[in-house]
Each structure stands twice: as structure tokens, then as C-alpha cells.
């Protein structure tokens, strides 16, 4: 590692970025990086981390992702360094469901040939794997597991112990239910570096990890299932049901609960968990005559109870406890983590340093508050390597997507913008709209227009499988001779994570500000971060309501998540330093100061346009890039 050199010529700002990462690891801090697309953030974080390991500052690198595709990019980056002399064991851990070699996943040795005798053969499988190669991809692990007839997922976890670089989902580092106990068990700690890719995704993921929900109807179903199997469990289930019924009587549509209101429920759940433990560990369990389906259902219920009890122990000023009814009118009790930073901090403390990075980590202070609570951590804004003249950003001044303004007249104006935009130059475009309903309305209006005769129109649907997604993207060819327009949903599968370089995508129209729908959960986020509601009180004058009374509720619940979708969609247009393209934002709210303050630096300057003046800007831009 000492002699390892950066494999390419540094892009603008890239060397400084790598230096910032190294110094952060040296000082045992955390770093938040807003890094526009094209800054080479994967290599700029991995390379200095590897150098830090070479200097003896760290033992292992955990590259944490939200999606398989970003994990693949990390694996390719480690492989690139290996081509330049880096020697290390590199593993990419894939979810158990995607690794299973059986038609249906059933880990019982009675049914799974790979589980039967697994521990007799796995040591030889891992040893052989370590001896013959350094990079353990999903394909390599599956082949080795097949050869040795062992569980590929369990073998991958054993191989990870001997690996230097571990690429895996966020869950394996931070989720209390599935974290890798080999590294993050109680009392364990190491000189680990956490590289958190696409870190904007971690806020919602972490809130889910540290939350739990209990559904009253699930308790009744478990009672029905075990009524003739165990009187003790049935009585305990009935006791839990009565506690839920007491809460239900107080809940018309939504009920905010204090800890004192739910303590009785917790006591009864602890009793239920205890008697279910006895039941499941009883060696005569097979005589209780539960079918495989019933047993699976019972285990799911048991694990949900256990998760609820464990999360309850975490409840503090960062939580909200509330009751409501789901879409099936079932009564639910929620333990909702509103700010996951304190929980994440417990896992981050098991390593040396964490680097959070994304192309859309704005406003960076919000993500610092939600992901790590230490005031001494660092934050930087990496400069974009793109020439400013390769991007044209336009904002339509006379469009609104507010519900009160939606209708045929406004949609006609939006369609006018879209048609003028895509006719300025033939090529590949994407249009992102707030909902499938609007997508269909916009599509119908475009398709019925005479100006659409020379266009190929594609639409995203809500149930696309992997093959249908690939077929959709295949229409965006590298050297198009006609114009293709893909209509997609903002925040959907095509607005993040796809990589259409050069002329595969030369323009994007983004309709609306991406605000999440108004619902109980989002309204509770808004009220919570405005300091209006709380489940937890210390009784102190300086309690949580005072501490977090920041009055940023609307921004935290709606504006920031919405703008993140907009930034991600816009980021599809320019992927490399050689790319060029146009972005059109259609909503007059983008002209407000509160939204423009969330624009990345590279979005300035931009131009406010009408359909007529937009055409002038487009023709001038495309003329400059006619070669």
C-alpha cells in the first residue's frame, strides 16, 4: 500500500477531497461530503482509506451502500487499485434471499441440502476460497458454495472475517436486527473505516431500522393459531390484546401516546415473549401439530414482538409513540424514530471514522443532524469538475403543480414546455412528474398533440420488473437519430441510480418540487421538528421540546426530501466531464428563496423562462454544442 499511487490524473478538486478524507481518518472524526456527480467520489474516498490502512491507522474498510449497483461500483474501484498493485481480500456481501441456491429459501437442514452438514464443510470452503483468489463477488461465492455444498450466505459471512474490504448494505453495520455480530457485537470495537455511499438514503433507512409497529389484528391471529396449542400463550395474548383495546378506545384517527400510556402494554409483551420463548424451545414442539406455514407465521409474529420490545428500550426524546389505523383499518401502535442520529452514533462508535458522501447531501447541516450528532465532525463541498457551459438550467416561471392549480389548463402549459424543450434538438429526454396519475394525463395530452408525431414516447409503470426496466432504458441509445421521451415518476426507479452517459440522455424536465404526500407520518414529522408534539419528557425545563424547537418542521418533513428527489433526477443528465445537457424545472416555487437556497453551487447561473424565451436559450445552447 505504501507504494500505491492514485491510478488516474486527479480531476479538479479530487486531490484535495482525498486529502480531506485521509485527515478525517487520521483525526478519528466523521466527514460529510457534498460531491457533485463526476467528482469521482468513490475513488476519492476508497483510495485515501486504503492508504490509511497502509499507515496502520485502520484495519478494515466497510463500504456501505443502499443499492447493489453502487456496491458493484465500489468493487470495481477496489479491483482497479488491485490492478495497480494493491493486495487485499475484498468481499461483497449480498442479501441471503439473493444468495440462496434453493428454489425456496428454507434454512431448516431437513429441507436444505446446503444447510445440512454446513458446519462440517464450511471451514474447508472458506480456506480454499482465501487461497485461490482475492475478490469475492456474488458469482464467486455462489460457485464456491455449490462446489462445497454449503450455505453461500453463511460462508460469505465467515469469509468476511478474513477480508480487508467489506462491501455491504447499510443494514449489516447499523440495523439492530441484522448487523454483523462478528464485528459489531456487544463490547466489540475495531479500527474500522465506514464509507457511507449515497448517504442521503440513510436517513429514511435508519428511521426504519430503529422503529417498530405492533398490529392488534396480528395478536388476534396468533391467538387463533395457538388457541388449542398453548393455554399459557393464549392467556398472554389475550392480556396484550386488552392493553391494545384500551389504547384503541382512546384513538379515533390518531393518538399521540406518552410512555406512561404504553408501559402496561410493554409489561404484557415482555410476559408474552417469555412464554413464547418456552414454547418455541420445547423439544416436544413437533407434537404441537403446527403446519410449516403456521410455524413460519408464528415465528414472524414472535420476531416482530421481540423487535417491538427491543425498540421500546431505545425510546427517548428522538422518538414519537402514536396509534393509528393502516390501510386495512387495522389498529397499530408505532414506535417511530424521528431522528436516528443517537442510535447510529452507537454503531459508528464501534469504528474509527465515518465518511458520508452523496451528490445530493443538501442542506448538509440537516444530514449532519440526522446521521451523526457530534459537533466536532467535518463537512465539505467538493467542487464540480464539469465546465459550467456544458449545462443549461432553466426554470419555468408560469407553472404551478400545487393541487389547487392542477387541471387541464395547467397541464396544457406543462405539455407546451415539454414539447418545445424536446423539439429544440433531437435526442433522448426524460420527463419526471409527481405521480402516476399526472404521468398518464400528461402522456395522453402529448400523444394527442400533432407535435408528438415524430416522438417515441415511453412511460414508466408501477409494476415494472427487472427485464421491463432494462427494456425501457435500452430505448435510450448512444447515437440516437430520432427523439425519445421517457415519462417517469419523480423519486421512482429511473430518477436515481441509472447511468445514461453522453447522448444516451441530453435533457430532463422535472415537473414539481417533489414534496412527499401529506399523510399522518409526514405531518407528525412536521409537528415533531416544530417542537409541537412529544412522547417523551424529562420533566426538565430544558427538555427535548425546548432543545429541538427549531421550527424547521416543513423543511424536514417535506421540502428537503422533495428537493433531494429533484436533485437526483437532474443528476441523470450529466454523468461525465464530457457530457452536456439541459435541465428544465417546472414549478414557480423553484423561484422562491427557500428553494433556491437548496440549489447546488453549480446550478448558478440559471435562467427564468417562459415557453417562448426558453426556446431562445435552448437554440443558443445547442448551437454552441452542435459539434
PDB file of C-alpha atoms in Angstrom, residues 56-239:
ATOM      1  CA  UNK A  56      -1.650   1.408  10.303  1.00  0.00           C
ATOM      2  CA  UNK A  57      -4.493   3.810  11.124  1.00  0.00           C
ATOM      3  CA  UNK A  58      -7.241   1.277  10.435  1.00  0.00           C
ATOM      4  CA  UNK A  59      -7.794  -2.463   9.996  1.00  0.00           C
ATOM      5  CA  UNK A  60     -10.805  -2.809   7.720  1.00  0.00           C
ATOM      6  CA  UNK A  61     -12.871  -0.733   5.322  1.00  0.00           C
ATOM      7  CA  UNK A  62     -16.652  -1.129   5.285  1.00  0.00           C
ATOM      8  CA  UNK A  63     -18.132   0.315   2.105  1.00  0.00           C
ATOM      9  CA  UNK A  64     -21.836   0.721   2.934  1.00  0.00           C
ATOM     10  CA  UNK A  65     -24.494   1.148   0.261  1.00  0.00           C
ATOM     11  CA  UNK A  66     -28.243   1.380  -0.226  1.00  0.00           C
ATOM     12  CA  UNK A  67     -28.274  -0.382  -3.599  1.00  0.00           C
ATOM     13  CA  UNK A  68     -26.487  -3.311  -5.213  1.00  0.00           C
ATOM     14  CA  UNK A  69     -25.391  -1.193  -8.187  1.00  0.00           C
ATOM     15  CA  UNK A  70     -23.369   1.224  -6.026  1.00  0.00           C
ATOM     16  CA  UNK A  71     -21.763  -1.751  -4.310  1.00  0.00           C
ATOM     17  CA  UNK A  72     -20.694  -3.021  -7.719  1.00  0.00           C
ATOM     18  CA  UNK A  73     -19.045   0.329  -8.484  1.00  0.00           C
ATOM     19  CA  UNK A  74     -17.116   0.079  -5.206  1.00  0.00           C
ATOM     20  CA  UNK A  75     -16.000  -3.458  -6.026  1.00  0.00           C
ATOM     21  CA  UNK A  76     -14.762  -2.283  -9.440  1.00  0.00           C
ATOM     22  CA  UNK A  77     -12.844   0.544  -7.746  1.00  0.00           C
ATOM     23  CA  UNK A  78     -11.088  -1.841  -5.359  1.00  0.00           C
ATOM     24  CA  UNK A  79     -10.301  -4.040  -8.394  1.00  0.00           C
ATOM     25  CA  UNK A  80      -8.817  -1.022 -10.168  1.00  0.00           C
ATOM     26  CA  UNK A  81      -6.453  -0.437  -7.247  1.00  0.00           C
ATOM     27  CA  UNK A  82      -5.567  -4.147  -7.300  1.00  0.00           C
ATOM     28  CA  UNK A  83      -4.510  -3.750 -10.943  1.00  0.00           C
ATOM     29  CA  UNK A  84      -2.081  -1.090  -9.724  1.00  0.00           C
ATOM     30  CA  UNK A  85      -0.519  -3.256  -7.023  1.00  0.00           C
ATOM     31  CA  UNK A  86      -2.994  -3.227  -4.128  1.00  0.00           C
ATOM     32  CA  UNK A  87      -3.134  -6.645  -2.408  1.00  0.00           C
ATOM     33  CA  UNK A  88      -6.187  -7.293  -0.247  1.00  0.00           C
ATOM     34  CA  UNK A  89      -9.142  -9.599   0.254  1.00  0.00           C
ATOM     35  CA  UNK A  90     -12.321  -7.898  -0.984  1.00  0.00           C
ATOM     36  CA  UNK A  91     -15.841  -9.238  -0.437  1.00  0.00           C
ATOM     37  CA  UNK A  92     -19.279  -8.054  -1.492  1.00  0.00           C
ATOM     38  CA  UNK A  93     -21.979  -9.360   0.848  1.00  0.00           C
ATOM     39  CA  UNK A  94     -25.368  -9.902  -0.781  1.00  0.00           C
ATOM     40  CA  UNK A  95     -28.704 -10.445   0.982  1.00  0.00           C
ATOM     41  CA  UNK A  96     -29.480 -14.029   1.979  1.00  0.00           C
ATOM     42  CA  UNK A  97     -32.566 -14.141  -0.250  1.00  0.00           C
ATOM     43  CA  UNK A  98     -30.458 -13.292  -3.326  1.00  0.00           C
ATOM     44  CA  UNK A  99     -27.752 -15.804  -2.394  1.00  0.00           C
ATOM     45  CA  UNK A 100     -29.943 -18.829  -1.734  1.00  0.00           C
ATOM     46  CA  UNK A 101     -29.269 -21.737  -4.092  1.00  0.00           C
ATOM     47  CA  UNK A 102     -32.648 -23.368  -3.410  1.00  0.00           C
ATOM     48  CA  UNK A 103     -35.881 -22.654  -5.258  1.00  0.00           C
ATOM     49  CA  UNK A 104     -37.470 -21.539  -1.982  1.00  0.00           C
ATOM     50  CA  UNK A 105     -35.454 -20.319   0.979  1.00  0.00           C
ATOM     51  CA  UNK A 106     -35.879 -22.663   3.932  1.00  0.00           C
ATOM     52  CA  UNK A 107     -32.828 -22.831   6.199  1.00  0.00           C
ATOM     53  CA  UNK A 108     -34.003 -25.942   8.051  1.00  0.00           C
ATOM     54  CA  UNK A 109     -31.371 -28.688   7.445  1.00  0.00           C
ATOM     55  CA  UNK A 110     -34.230 -31.107   6.907  1.00  0.00           C
ATOM     56  CA  UNK A 111     -35.194 -29.275   3.732  1.00  0.00           C
ATOM     57  CA  UNK A 112     -31.969 -27.527   2.630  1.00  0.00           C
ATOM     58  CA  UNK A 113     -29.053 -29.708   1.437  1.00  0.00           C
ATOM     59  CA  UNK A 114     -26.676 -26.742   1.840  1.00  0.00           C
ATOM     60  CA  UNK A 115     -27.640 -26.235   5.492  1.00  0.00           C
ATOM     61  CA  UNK A 116     -27.344 -29.946   6.314  1.00  0.00           C
ATOM     62  CA  UNK A 117     -23.730 -30.550   7.300  1.00  0.00           C
ATOM     63  CA  UNK A 118     -22.810 -26.924   6.533  1.00  0.00           C
ATOM     64  CA  UNK A 119     -20.512 -26.594   9.566  1.00  0.00           C
ATOM     65  CA  UNK A 120     -18.660 -29.795   8.656  1.00  0.00           C
ATOM     66  CA  UNK A 121     -17.592 -28.334   5.305  1.00  0.00           C
ATOM     67  CA  UNK A 122     -17.559 -24.538   5.605  1.00  0.00           C
ATOM     68  CA  UNK A 123     -14.029 -24.185   7.034  1.00  0.00           C
ATOM     69  CA  UNK A 124     -12.563 -26.031   4.053  1.00  0.00           C
ATOM     70  CA  UNK A 125     -14.700 -23.938   1.683  1.00  0.00           C
ATOM     71  CA  UNK A 126     -13.500 -20.645   3.196  1.00  0.00           C
ATOM     72  CA  UNK A 127      -9.857 -21.756   3.334  1.00  0.00           C
ATOM     73  CA  UNK A 128      -9.891 -22.823  -0.300  1.00  0.00           C
ATOM     74  CA  UNK A 129     -11.581 -19.567  -1.289  1.00  0.00           C
ATOM     75  CA  UNK A 130      -8.932 -17.479   0.500  1.00  0.00           C
ATOM     76  CA  UNK A 131      -6.097 -19.437  -1.060  1.00  0.00           C
ATOM     77  CA  UNK A 132      -7.171 -19.153  -4.686  1.00  0.00           C
ATOM     78  CA  UNK A 133      -8.342 -15.528  -5.100  1.00  0.00           C
ATOM     79  CA  UNK A 134      -8.725 -12.068  -3.573  1.00  0.00           C
ATOM     80  CA  UNK A 135     -12.058 -10.756  -4.889  1.00  0.00           C
ATOM     81  CA  UNK A 136     -15.202 -12.462  -3.638  1.00  0.00           C
ATOM     82  CA  UNK A 137     -18.160 -11.369  -5.748  1.00  0.00           C
ATOM     83  CA  UNK A 138     -21.630 -12.876  -5.561  1.00  0.00           C
ATOM     84  CA  UNK A 139     -20.842 -15.127  -8.525  1.00  0.00           C
ATOM     85  CA  UNK A 140     -17.580 -16.368  -6.965  1.00  0.00           C
ATOM     86  CA  UNK A 141     -19.282 -17.097  -3.637  1.00  0.00           C
ATOM     87  CA  UNK A 142     -22.171 -18.967  -5.259  1.00  0.00           C
ATOM     88  CA  UNK A 143     -19.787 -21.157  -7.271  1.00  0.00           C
ATOM     89  CA  UNK A 144     -17.712 -21.964  -4.180  1.00  0.00           C
ATOM     90  CA  UNK A 145     -20.810 -22.758  -2.123  1.00  0.00           C
ATOM     91  CA  UNK A 146     -22.073 -25.088  -4.852  1.00  0.00           C
ATOM     92  CA  UNK A 147     -18.730 -26.870  -5.022  1.00  0.00           C
ATOM     93  CA  UNK A 148     -18.612 -27.452  -1.267  1.00  0.00           C
ATOM     94  CA  UNK A 149     -22.387 -27.814  -0.728  1.00  0.00           C
ATOM     95  CA  UNK A 150     -22.545 -25.098   1.945  1.00  0.00           C
ATOM     96  CA  UNK A 151     -24.828 -22.112   2.515  1.00  0.00           C
ATOM     97  CA  UNK A 152     -23.396 -19.290   0.356  1.00  0.00           C
ATOM     98  CA  UNK A 153     -24.621 -16.518   2.640  1.00  0.00           C
ATOM     99  CA  UNK A 154     -23.208 -18.029   5.843  1.00  0.00           C
ATOM    100  CA  UNK A 155     -19.965 -18.823   4.019  1.00  0.00           C
ATOM    101  CA  UNK A 156     -19.729 -15.181   2.873  1.00  0.00           C
ATOM    102  CA  UNK A 157     -20.022 -14.003   6.494  1.00  0.00           C
ATOM    103  CA  UNK A 158     -17.193 -16.336   7.510  1.00  0.00           C
ATOM    104  CA  UNK A 159     -15.070 -15.149   4.589  1.00  0.00           C
ATOM    105  CA  UNK A 160     -15.703 -11.534   5.648  1.00  0.00           C
ATOM    106  CA  UNK A 161     -13.729 -12.167   8.867  1.00  0.00           C
ATOM    107  CA  UNK A 162     -10.632 -12.700   6.718  1.00  0.00           C
ATOM    108  CA  UNK A 163     -11.378  -9.832   4.320  1.00  0.00           C
ATOM    109  CA  UNK A 164      -9.814  -6.375   4.346  1.00  0.00           C
ATOM    110  CA  UNK A 165     -12.573  -4.572   2.457  1.00  0.00           C
ATOM    111  CA  UNK A 166     -16.238  -5.419   3.015  1.00  0.00           C
ATOM    112  CA  UNK A 167     -18.905  -4.053   0.680  1.00  0.00           C
ATOM    113  CA  UNK A 168     -22.412  -4.453   2.054  1.00  0.00           C
ATOM    114  CA  UNK A 169     -25.782  -2.854   2.697  1.00  0.00           C
ATOM    115  CA  UNK A 170     -26.238  -0.252   5.440  1.00  0.00           C
ATOM    116  CA  UNK A 171     -28.184  -2.843   7.435  1.00  0.00           C
ATOM    117  CA  UNK A 172     -25.159  -5.017   8.117  1.00  0.00           C
ATOM    118  CA  UNK A 173     -23.484  -2.198  10.028  1.00  0.00           C
ATOM    119  CA  UNK A 174     -26.379  -0.277  11.587  1.00  0.00           C
ATOM    120  CA  UNK A 175     -29.552  -2.403  11.834  1.00  0.00           C
ATOM    121  CA  UNK A 176     -30.028  -3.877  15.342  1.00  0.00           C
ATOM    122  CA  UNK A 177     -31.783  -6.913  13.842  1.00  0.00           C
ATOM    123  CA  UNK A 178     -29.247  -7.943  11.179  1.00  0.00           C
ATOM    124  CA  UNK A 179     -25.920  -6.214  11.927  1.00  0.00           C
ATOM    125  CA  UNK A 180     -22.773  -8.326  11.603  1.00  0.00           C
ATOM    126  CA  UNK A 181     -22.219  -9.575  15.144  1.00  0.00           C
ATOM    127  CA  UNK A 182     -18.793 -10.827  14.094  1.00  0.00           C
ATOM    128  CA  UNK A 183     -17.683  -7.186  14.012  1.00  0.00           C
ATOM    129  CA  UNK A 184     -20.274  -5.158  15.901  1.00  0.00           C
ATOM    130  CA  UNK A 185     -21.377  -7.435  18.738  1.00  0.00           C
ATOM    131  CA  UNK A 186     -21.746  -6.107  22.252  1.00  0.00           C
ATOM    132  CA  UNK A 187     -18.449  -4.855  23.616  1.00  0.00           C
ATOM    133  CA  UNK A 188     -16.694  -5.252  20.256  1.00  0.00           C
ATOM    134  CA  UNK A 189     -14.872  -2.444  18.537  1.00  0.00           C
ATOM    135  CA  UNK A 190     -12.289  -2.094  15.808  1.00  0.00           C
ATOM    136  CA  UNK A 191     -10.297   0.397  13.800  1.00  0.00           C
ATOM    137  CA  UNK A 192     -12.900   0.345  11.051  1.00  0.00           C
ATOM    138  CA  UNK A 193     -13.495   2.957   8.378  1.00  0.00           C
ATOM    139  CA  UNK A 194     -17.133   3.359   7.325  1.00  0.00           C
ATOM    140  CA  UNK A 195     -17.584   4.732   3.807  1.00  0.00           C
ATOM    141  CA  UNK A 196     -21.299   5.546   3.524  1.00  0.00           C
ATOM    142  CA  UNK A 197     -22.258   5.939  -0.142  1.00  0.00           C
ATOM    143  CA  UNK A 198     -25.408   7.789  -1.260  1.00  0.00           C
ATOM    144  CA  UNK A 199     -25.715   8.877   2.357  1.00  0.00           C
ATOM    145  CA  UNK A 200     -28.924  10.834   1.702  1.00  0.00           C
ATOM    146  CA  UNK A 201     -30.695   7.443   1.643  1.00  0.00           C
ATOM    147  CA  UNK A 202     -29.538   6.578   5.144  1.00  0.00           C
ATOM    148  CA  UNK A 203     -31.901   8.998   6.918  1.00  0.00           C
ATOM    149  CA  UNK A 204     -35.090   7.146   5.956  1.00  0.00           C
ATOM    150  CA  UNK A 205     -33.408   3.752   6.138  1.00  0.00           C
ATOM    151  CA  UNK A 206     -32.142   4.436   9.663  1.00  0.00           C
ATOM    152  CA  UNK A 207     -35.525   5.718  10.823  1.00  0.00           C
ATOM    153  CA  UNK A 208     -36.996   2.401   9.669  1.00  0.00           C
ATOM    154  CA  UNK A 209     -34.223   0.363  11.329  1.00  0.00           C
ATOM    155  CA  UNK A 210     -34.907   1.886  14.730  1.00  0.00           C
ATOM    156  CA  UNK A 211     -38.703   1.926  14.519  1.00  0.00           C
ATOM    157  CA  UNK A 212     -41.311  -0.767  15.165  1.00  0.00           C
ATOM    158  CA  UNK A 213     -45.040  -1.276  14.793  1.00  0.00           C
ATOM    159  CA  UNK A 214     -47.452  -3.626  16.579  1.00  0.00           C
ATOM    160  CA  UNK A 215     -50.759  -4.506  14.880  1.00  0.00           C
ATOM    161  CA  UNK A 216     -53.675  -5.571  17.062  1.00  0.00           C
ATOM    162  CA  UNK A 217     -55.089  -7.911  14.431  1.00  0.00           C
ATOM    163  CA  UNK A 218     -51.767  -9.828  14.347  1.00  0.00           C
ATOM    164  CA  UNK A 219     -52.197 -10.529  18.055  1.00  0.00           C
ATOM    165  CA  UNK A 220     -55.701 -11.885  17.447  1.00  0.00           C
ATOM    166  CA  UNK A 221     -54.453 -14.048  14.564  1.00  0.00           C
ATOM    167  CA  UNK A 222     -51.703 -15.513  16.768  1.00  0.00           C
ATOM    168  CA  UNK A 223     -54.308 -16.200  19.434  1.00  0.00           C
ATOM    169  CA  UNK A 224     -56.464 -18.042  16.898  1.00  0.00           C
ATOM    170  CA  UNK A 225     -53.438 -20.019  15.710  1.00  0.00           C
ATOM    171  CA  UNK A 226     -52.387 -21.160  19.196  1.00  0.00           C
ATOM    172  CA  UNK A 227     -55.792 -21.448  20.871  1.00  0.00           C
ATOM    173  CA  UNK A 228     -55.641 -25.229  21.028  1.00  0.00           C
ATOM    174  CA  UNK A 229     -51.834 -25.451  21.282  1.00  0.00           C
ATOM    175  CA  UNK A 230     -50.955 -23.498  24.431  1.00  0.00           C
ATOM    176  CA  UNK A 231     -53.287 -22.126  27.092  1.00  0.00           C
ATOM    177  CA  UNK A 232     -50.446 -20.122  28.646  1.00  0.00           C
ATOM    178  CA  UNK A 233     -49.636 -18.265  25.407  1.00  0.00           C
ATOM    179  CA  UNK A 234     -53.316 -17.782  24.619  1.00  0.00           C
ATOM    180  CA  UNK A 235     -53.862 -16.127  28.012  1.00  0.00           C
ATOM    181  CA  UNK A 236     -50.828 -13.914  27.491  1.00  0.00           C
ATOM    182  CA  UNK A 237     -52.016 -12.927  24.008  1.00  0.00           C
ATOM    183  CA  UNK A 238     -55.417 -12.028  25.423  1.00  0.00           C
ATOM    184  CA  UNK A 239     -53.719  -9.834  28.029  1.00  0.00           C
TER     185      UNK A 239
END
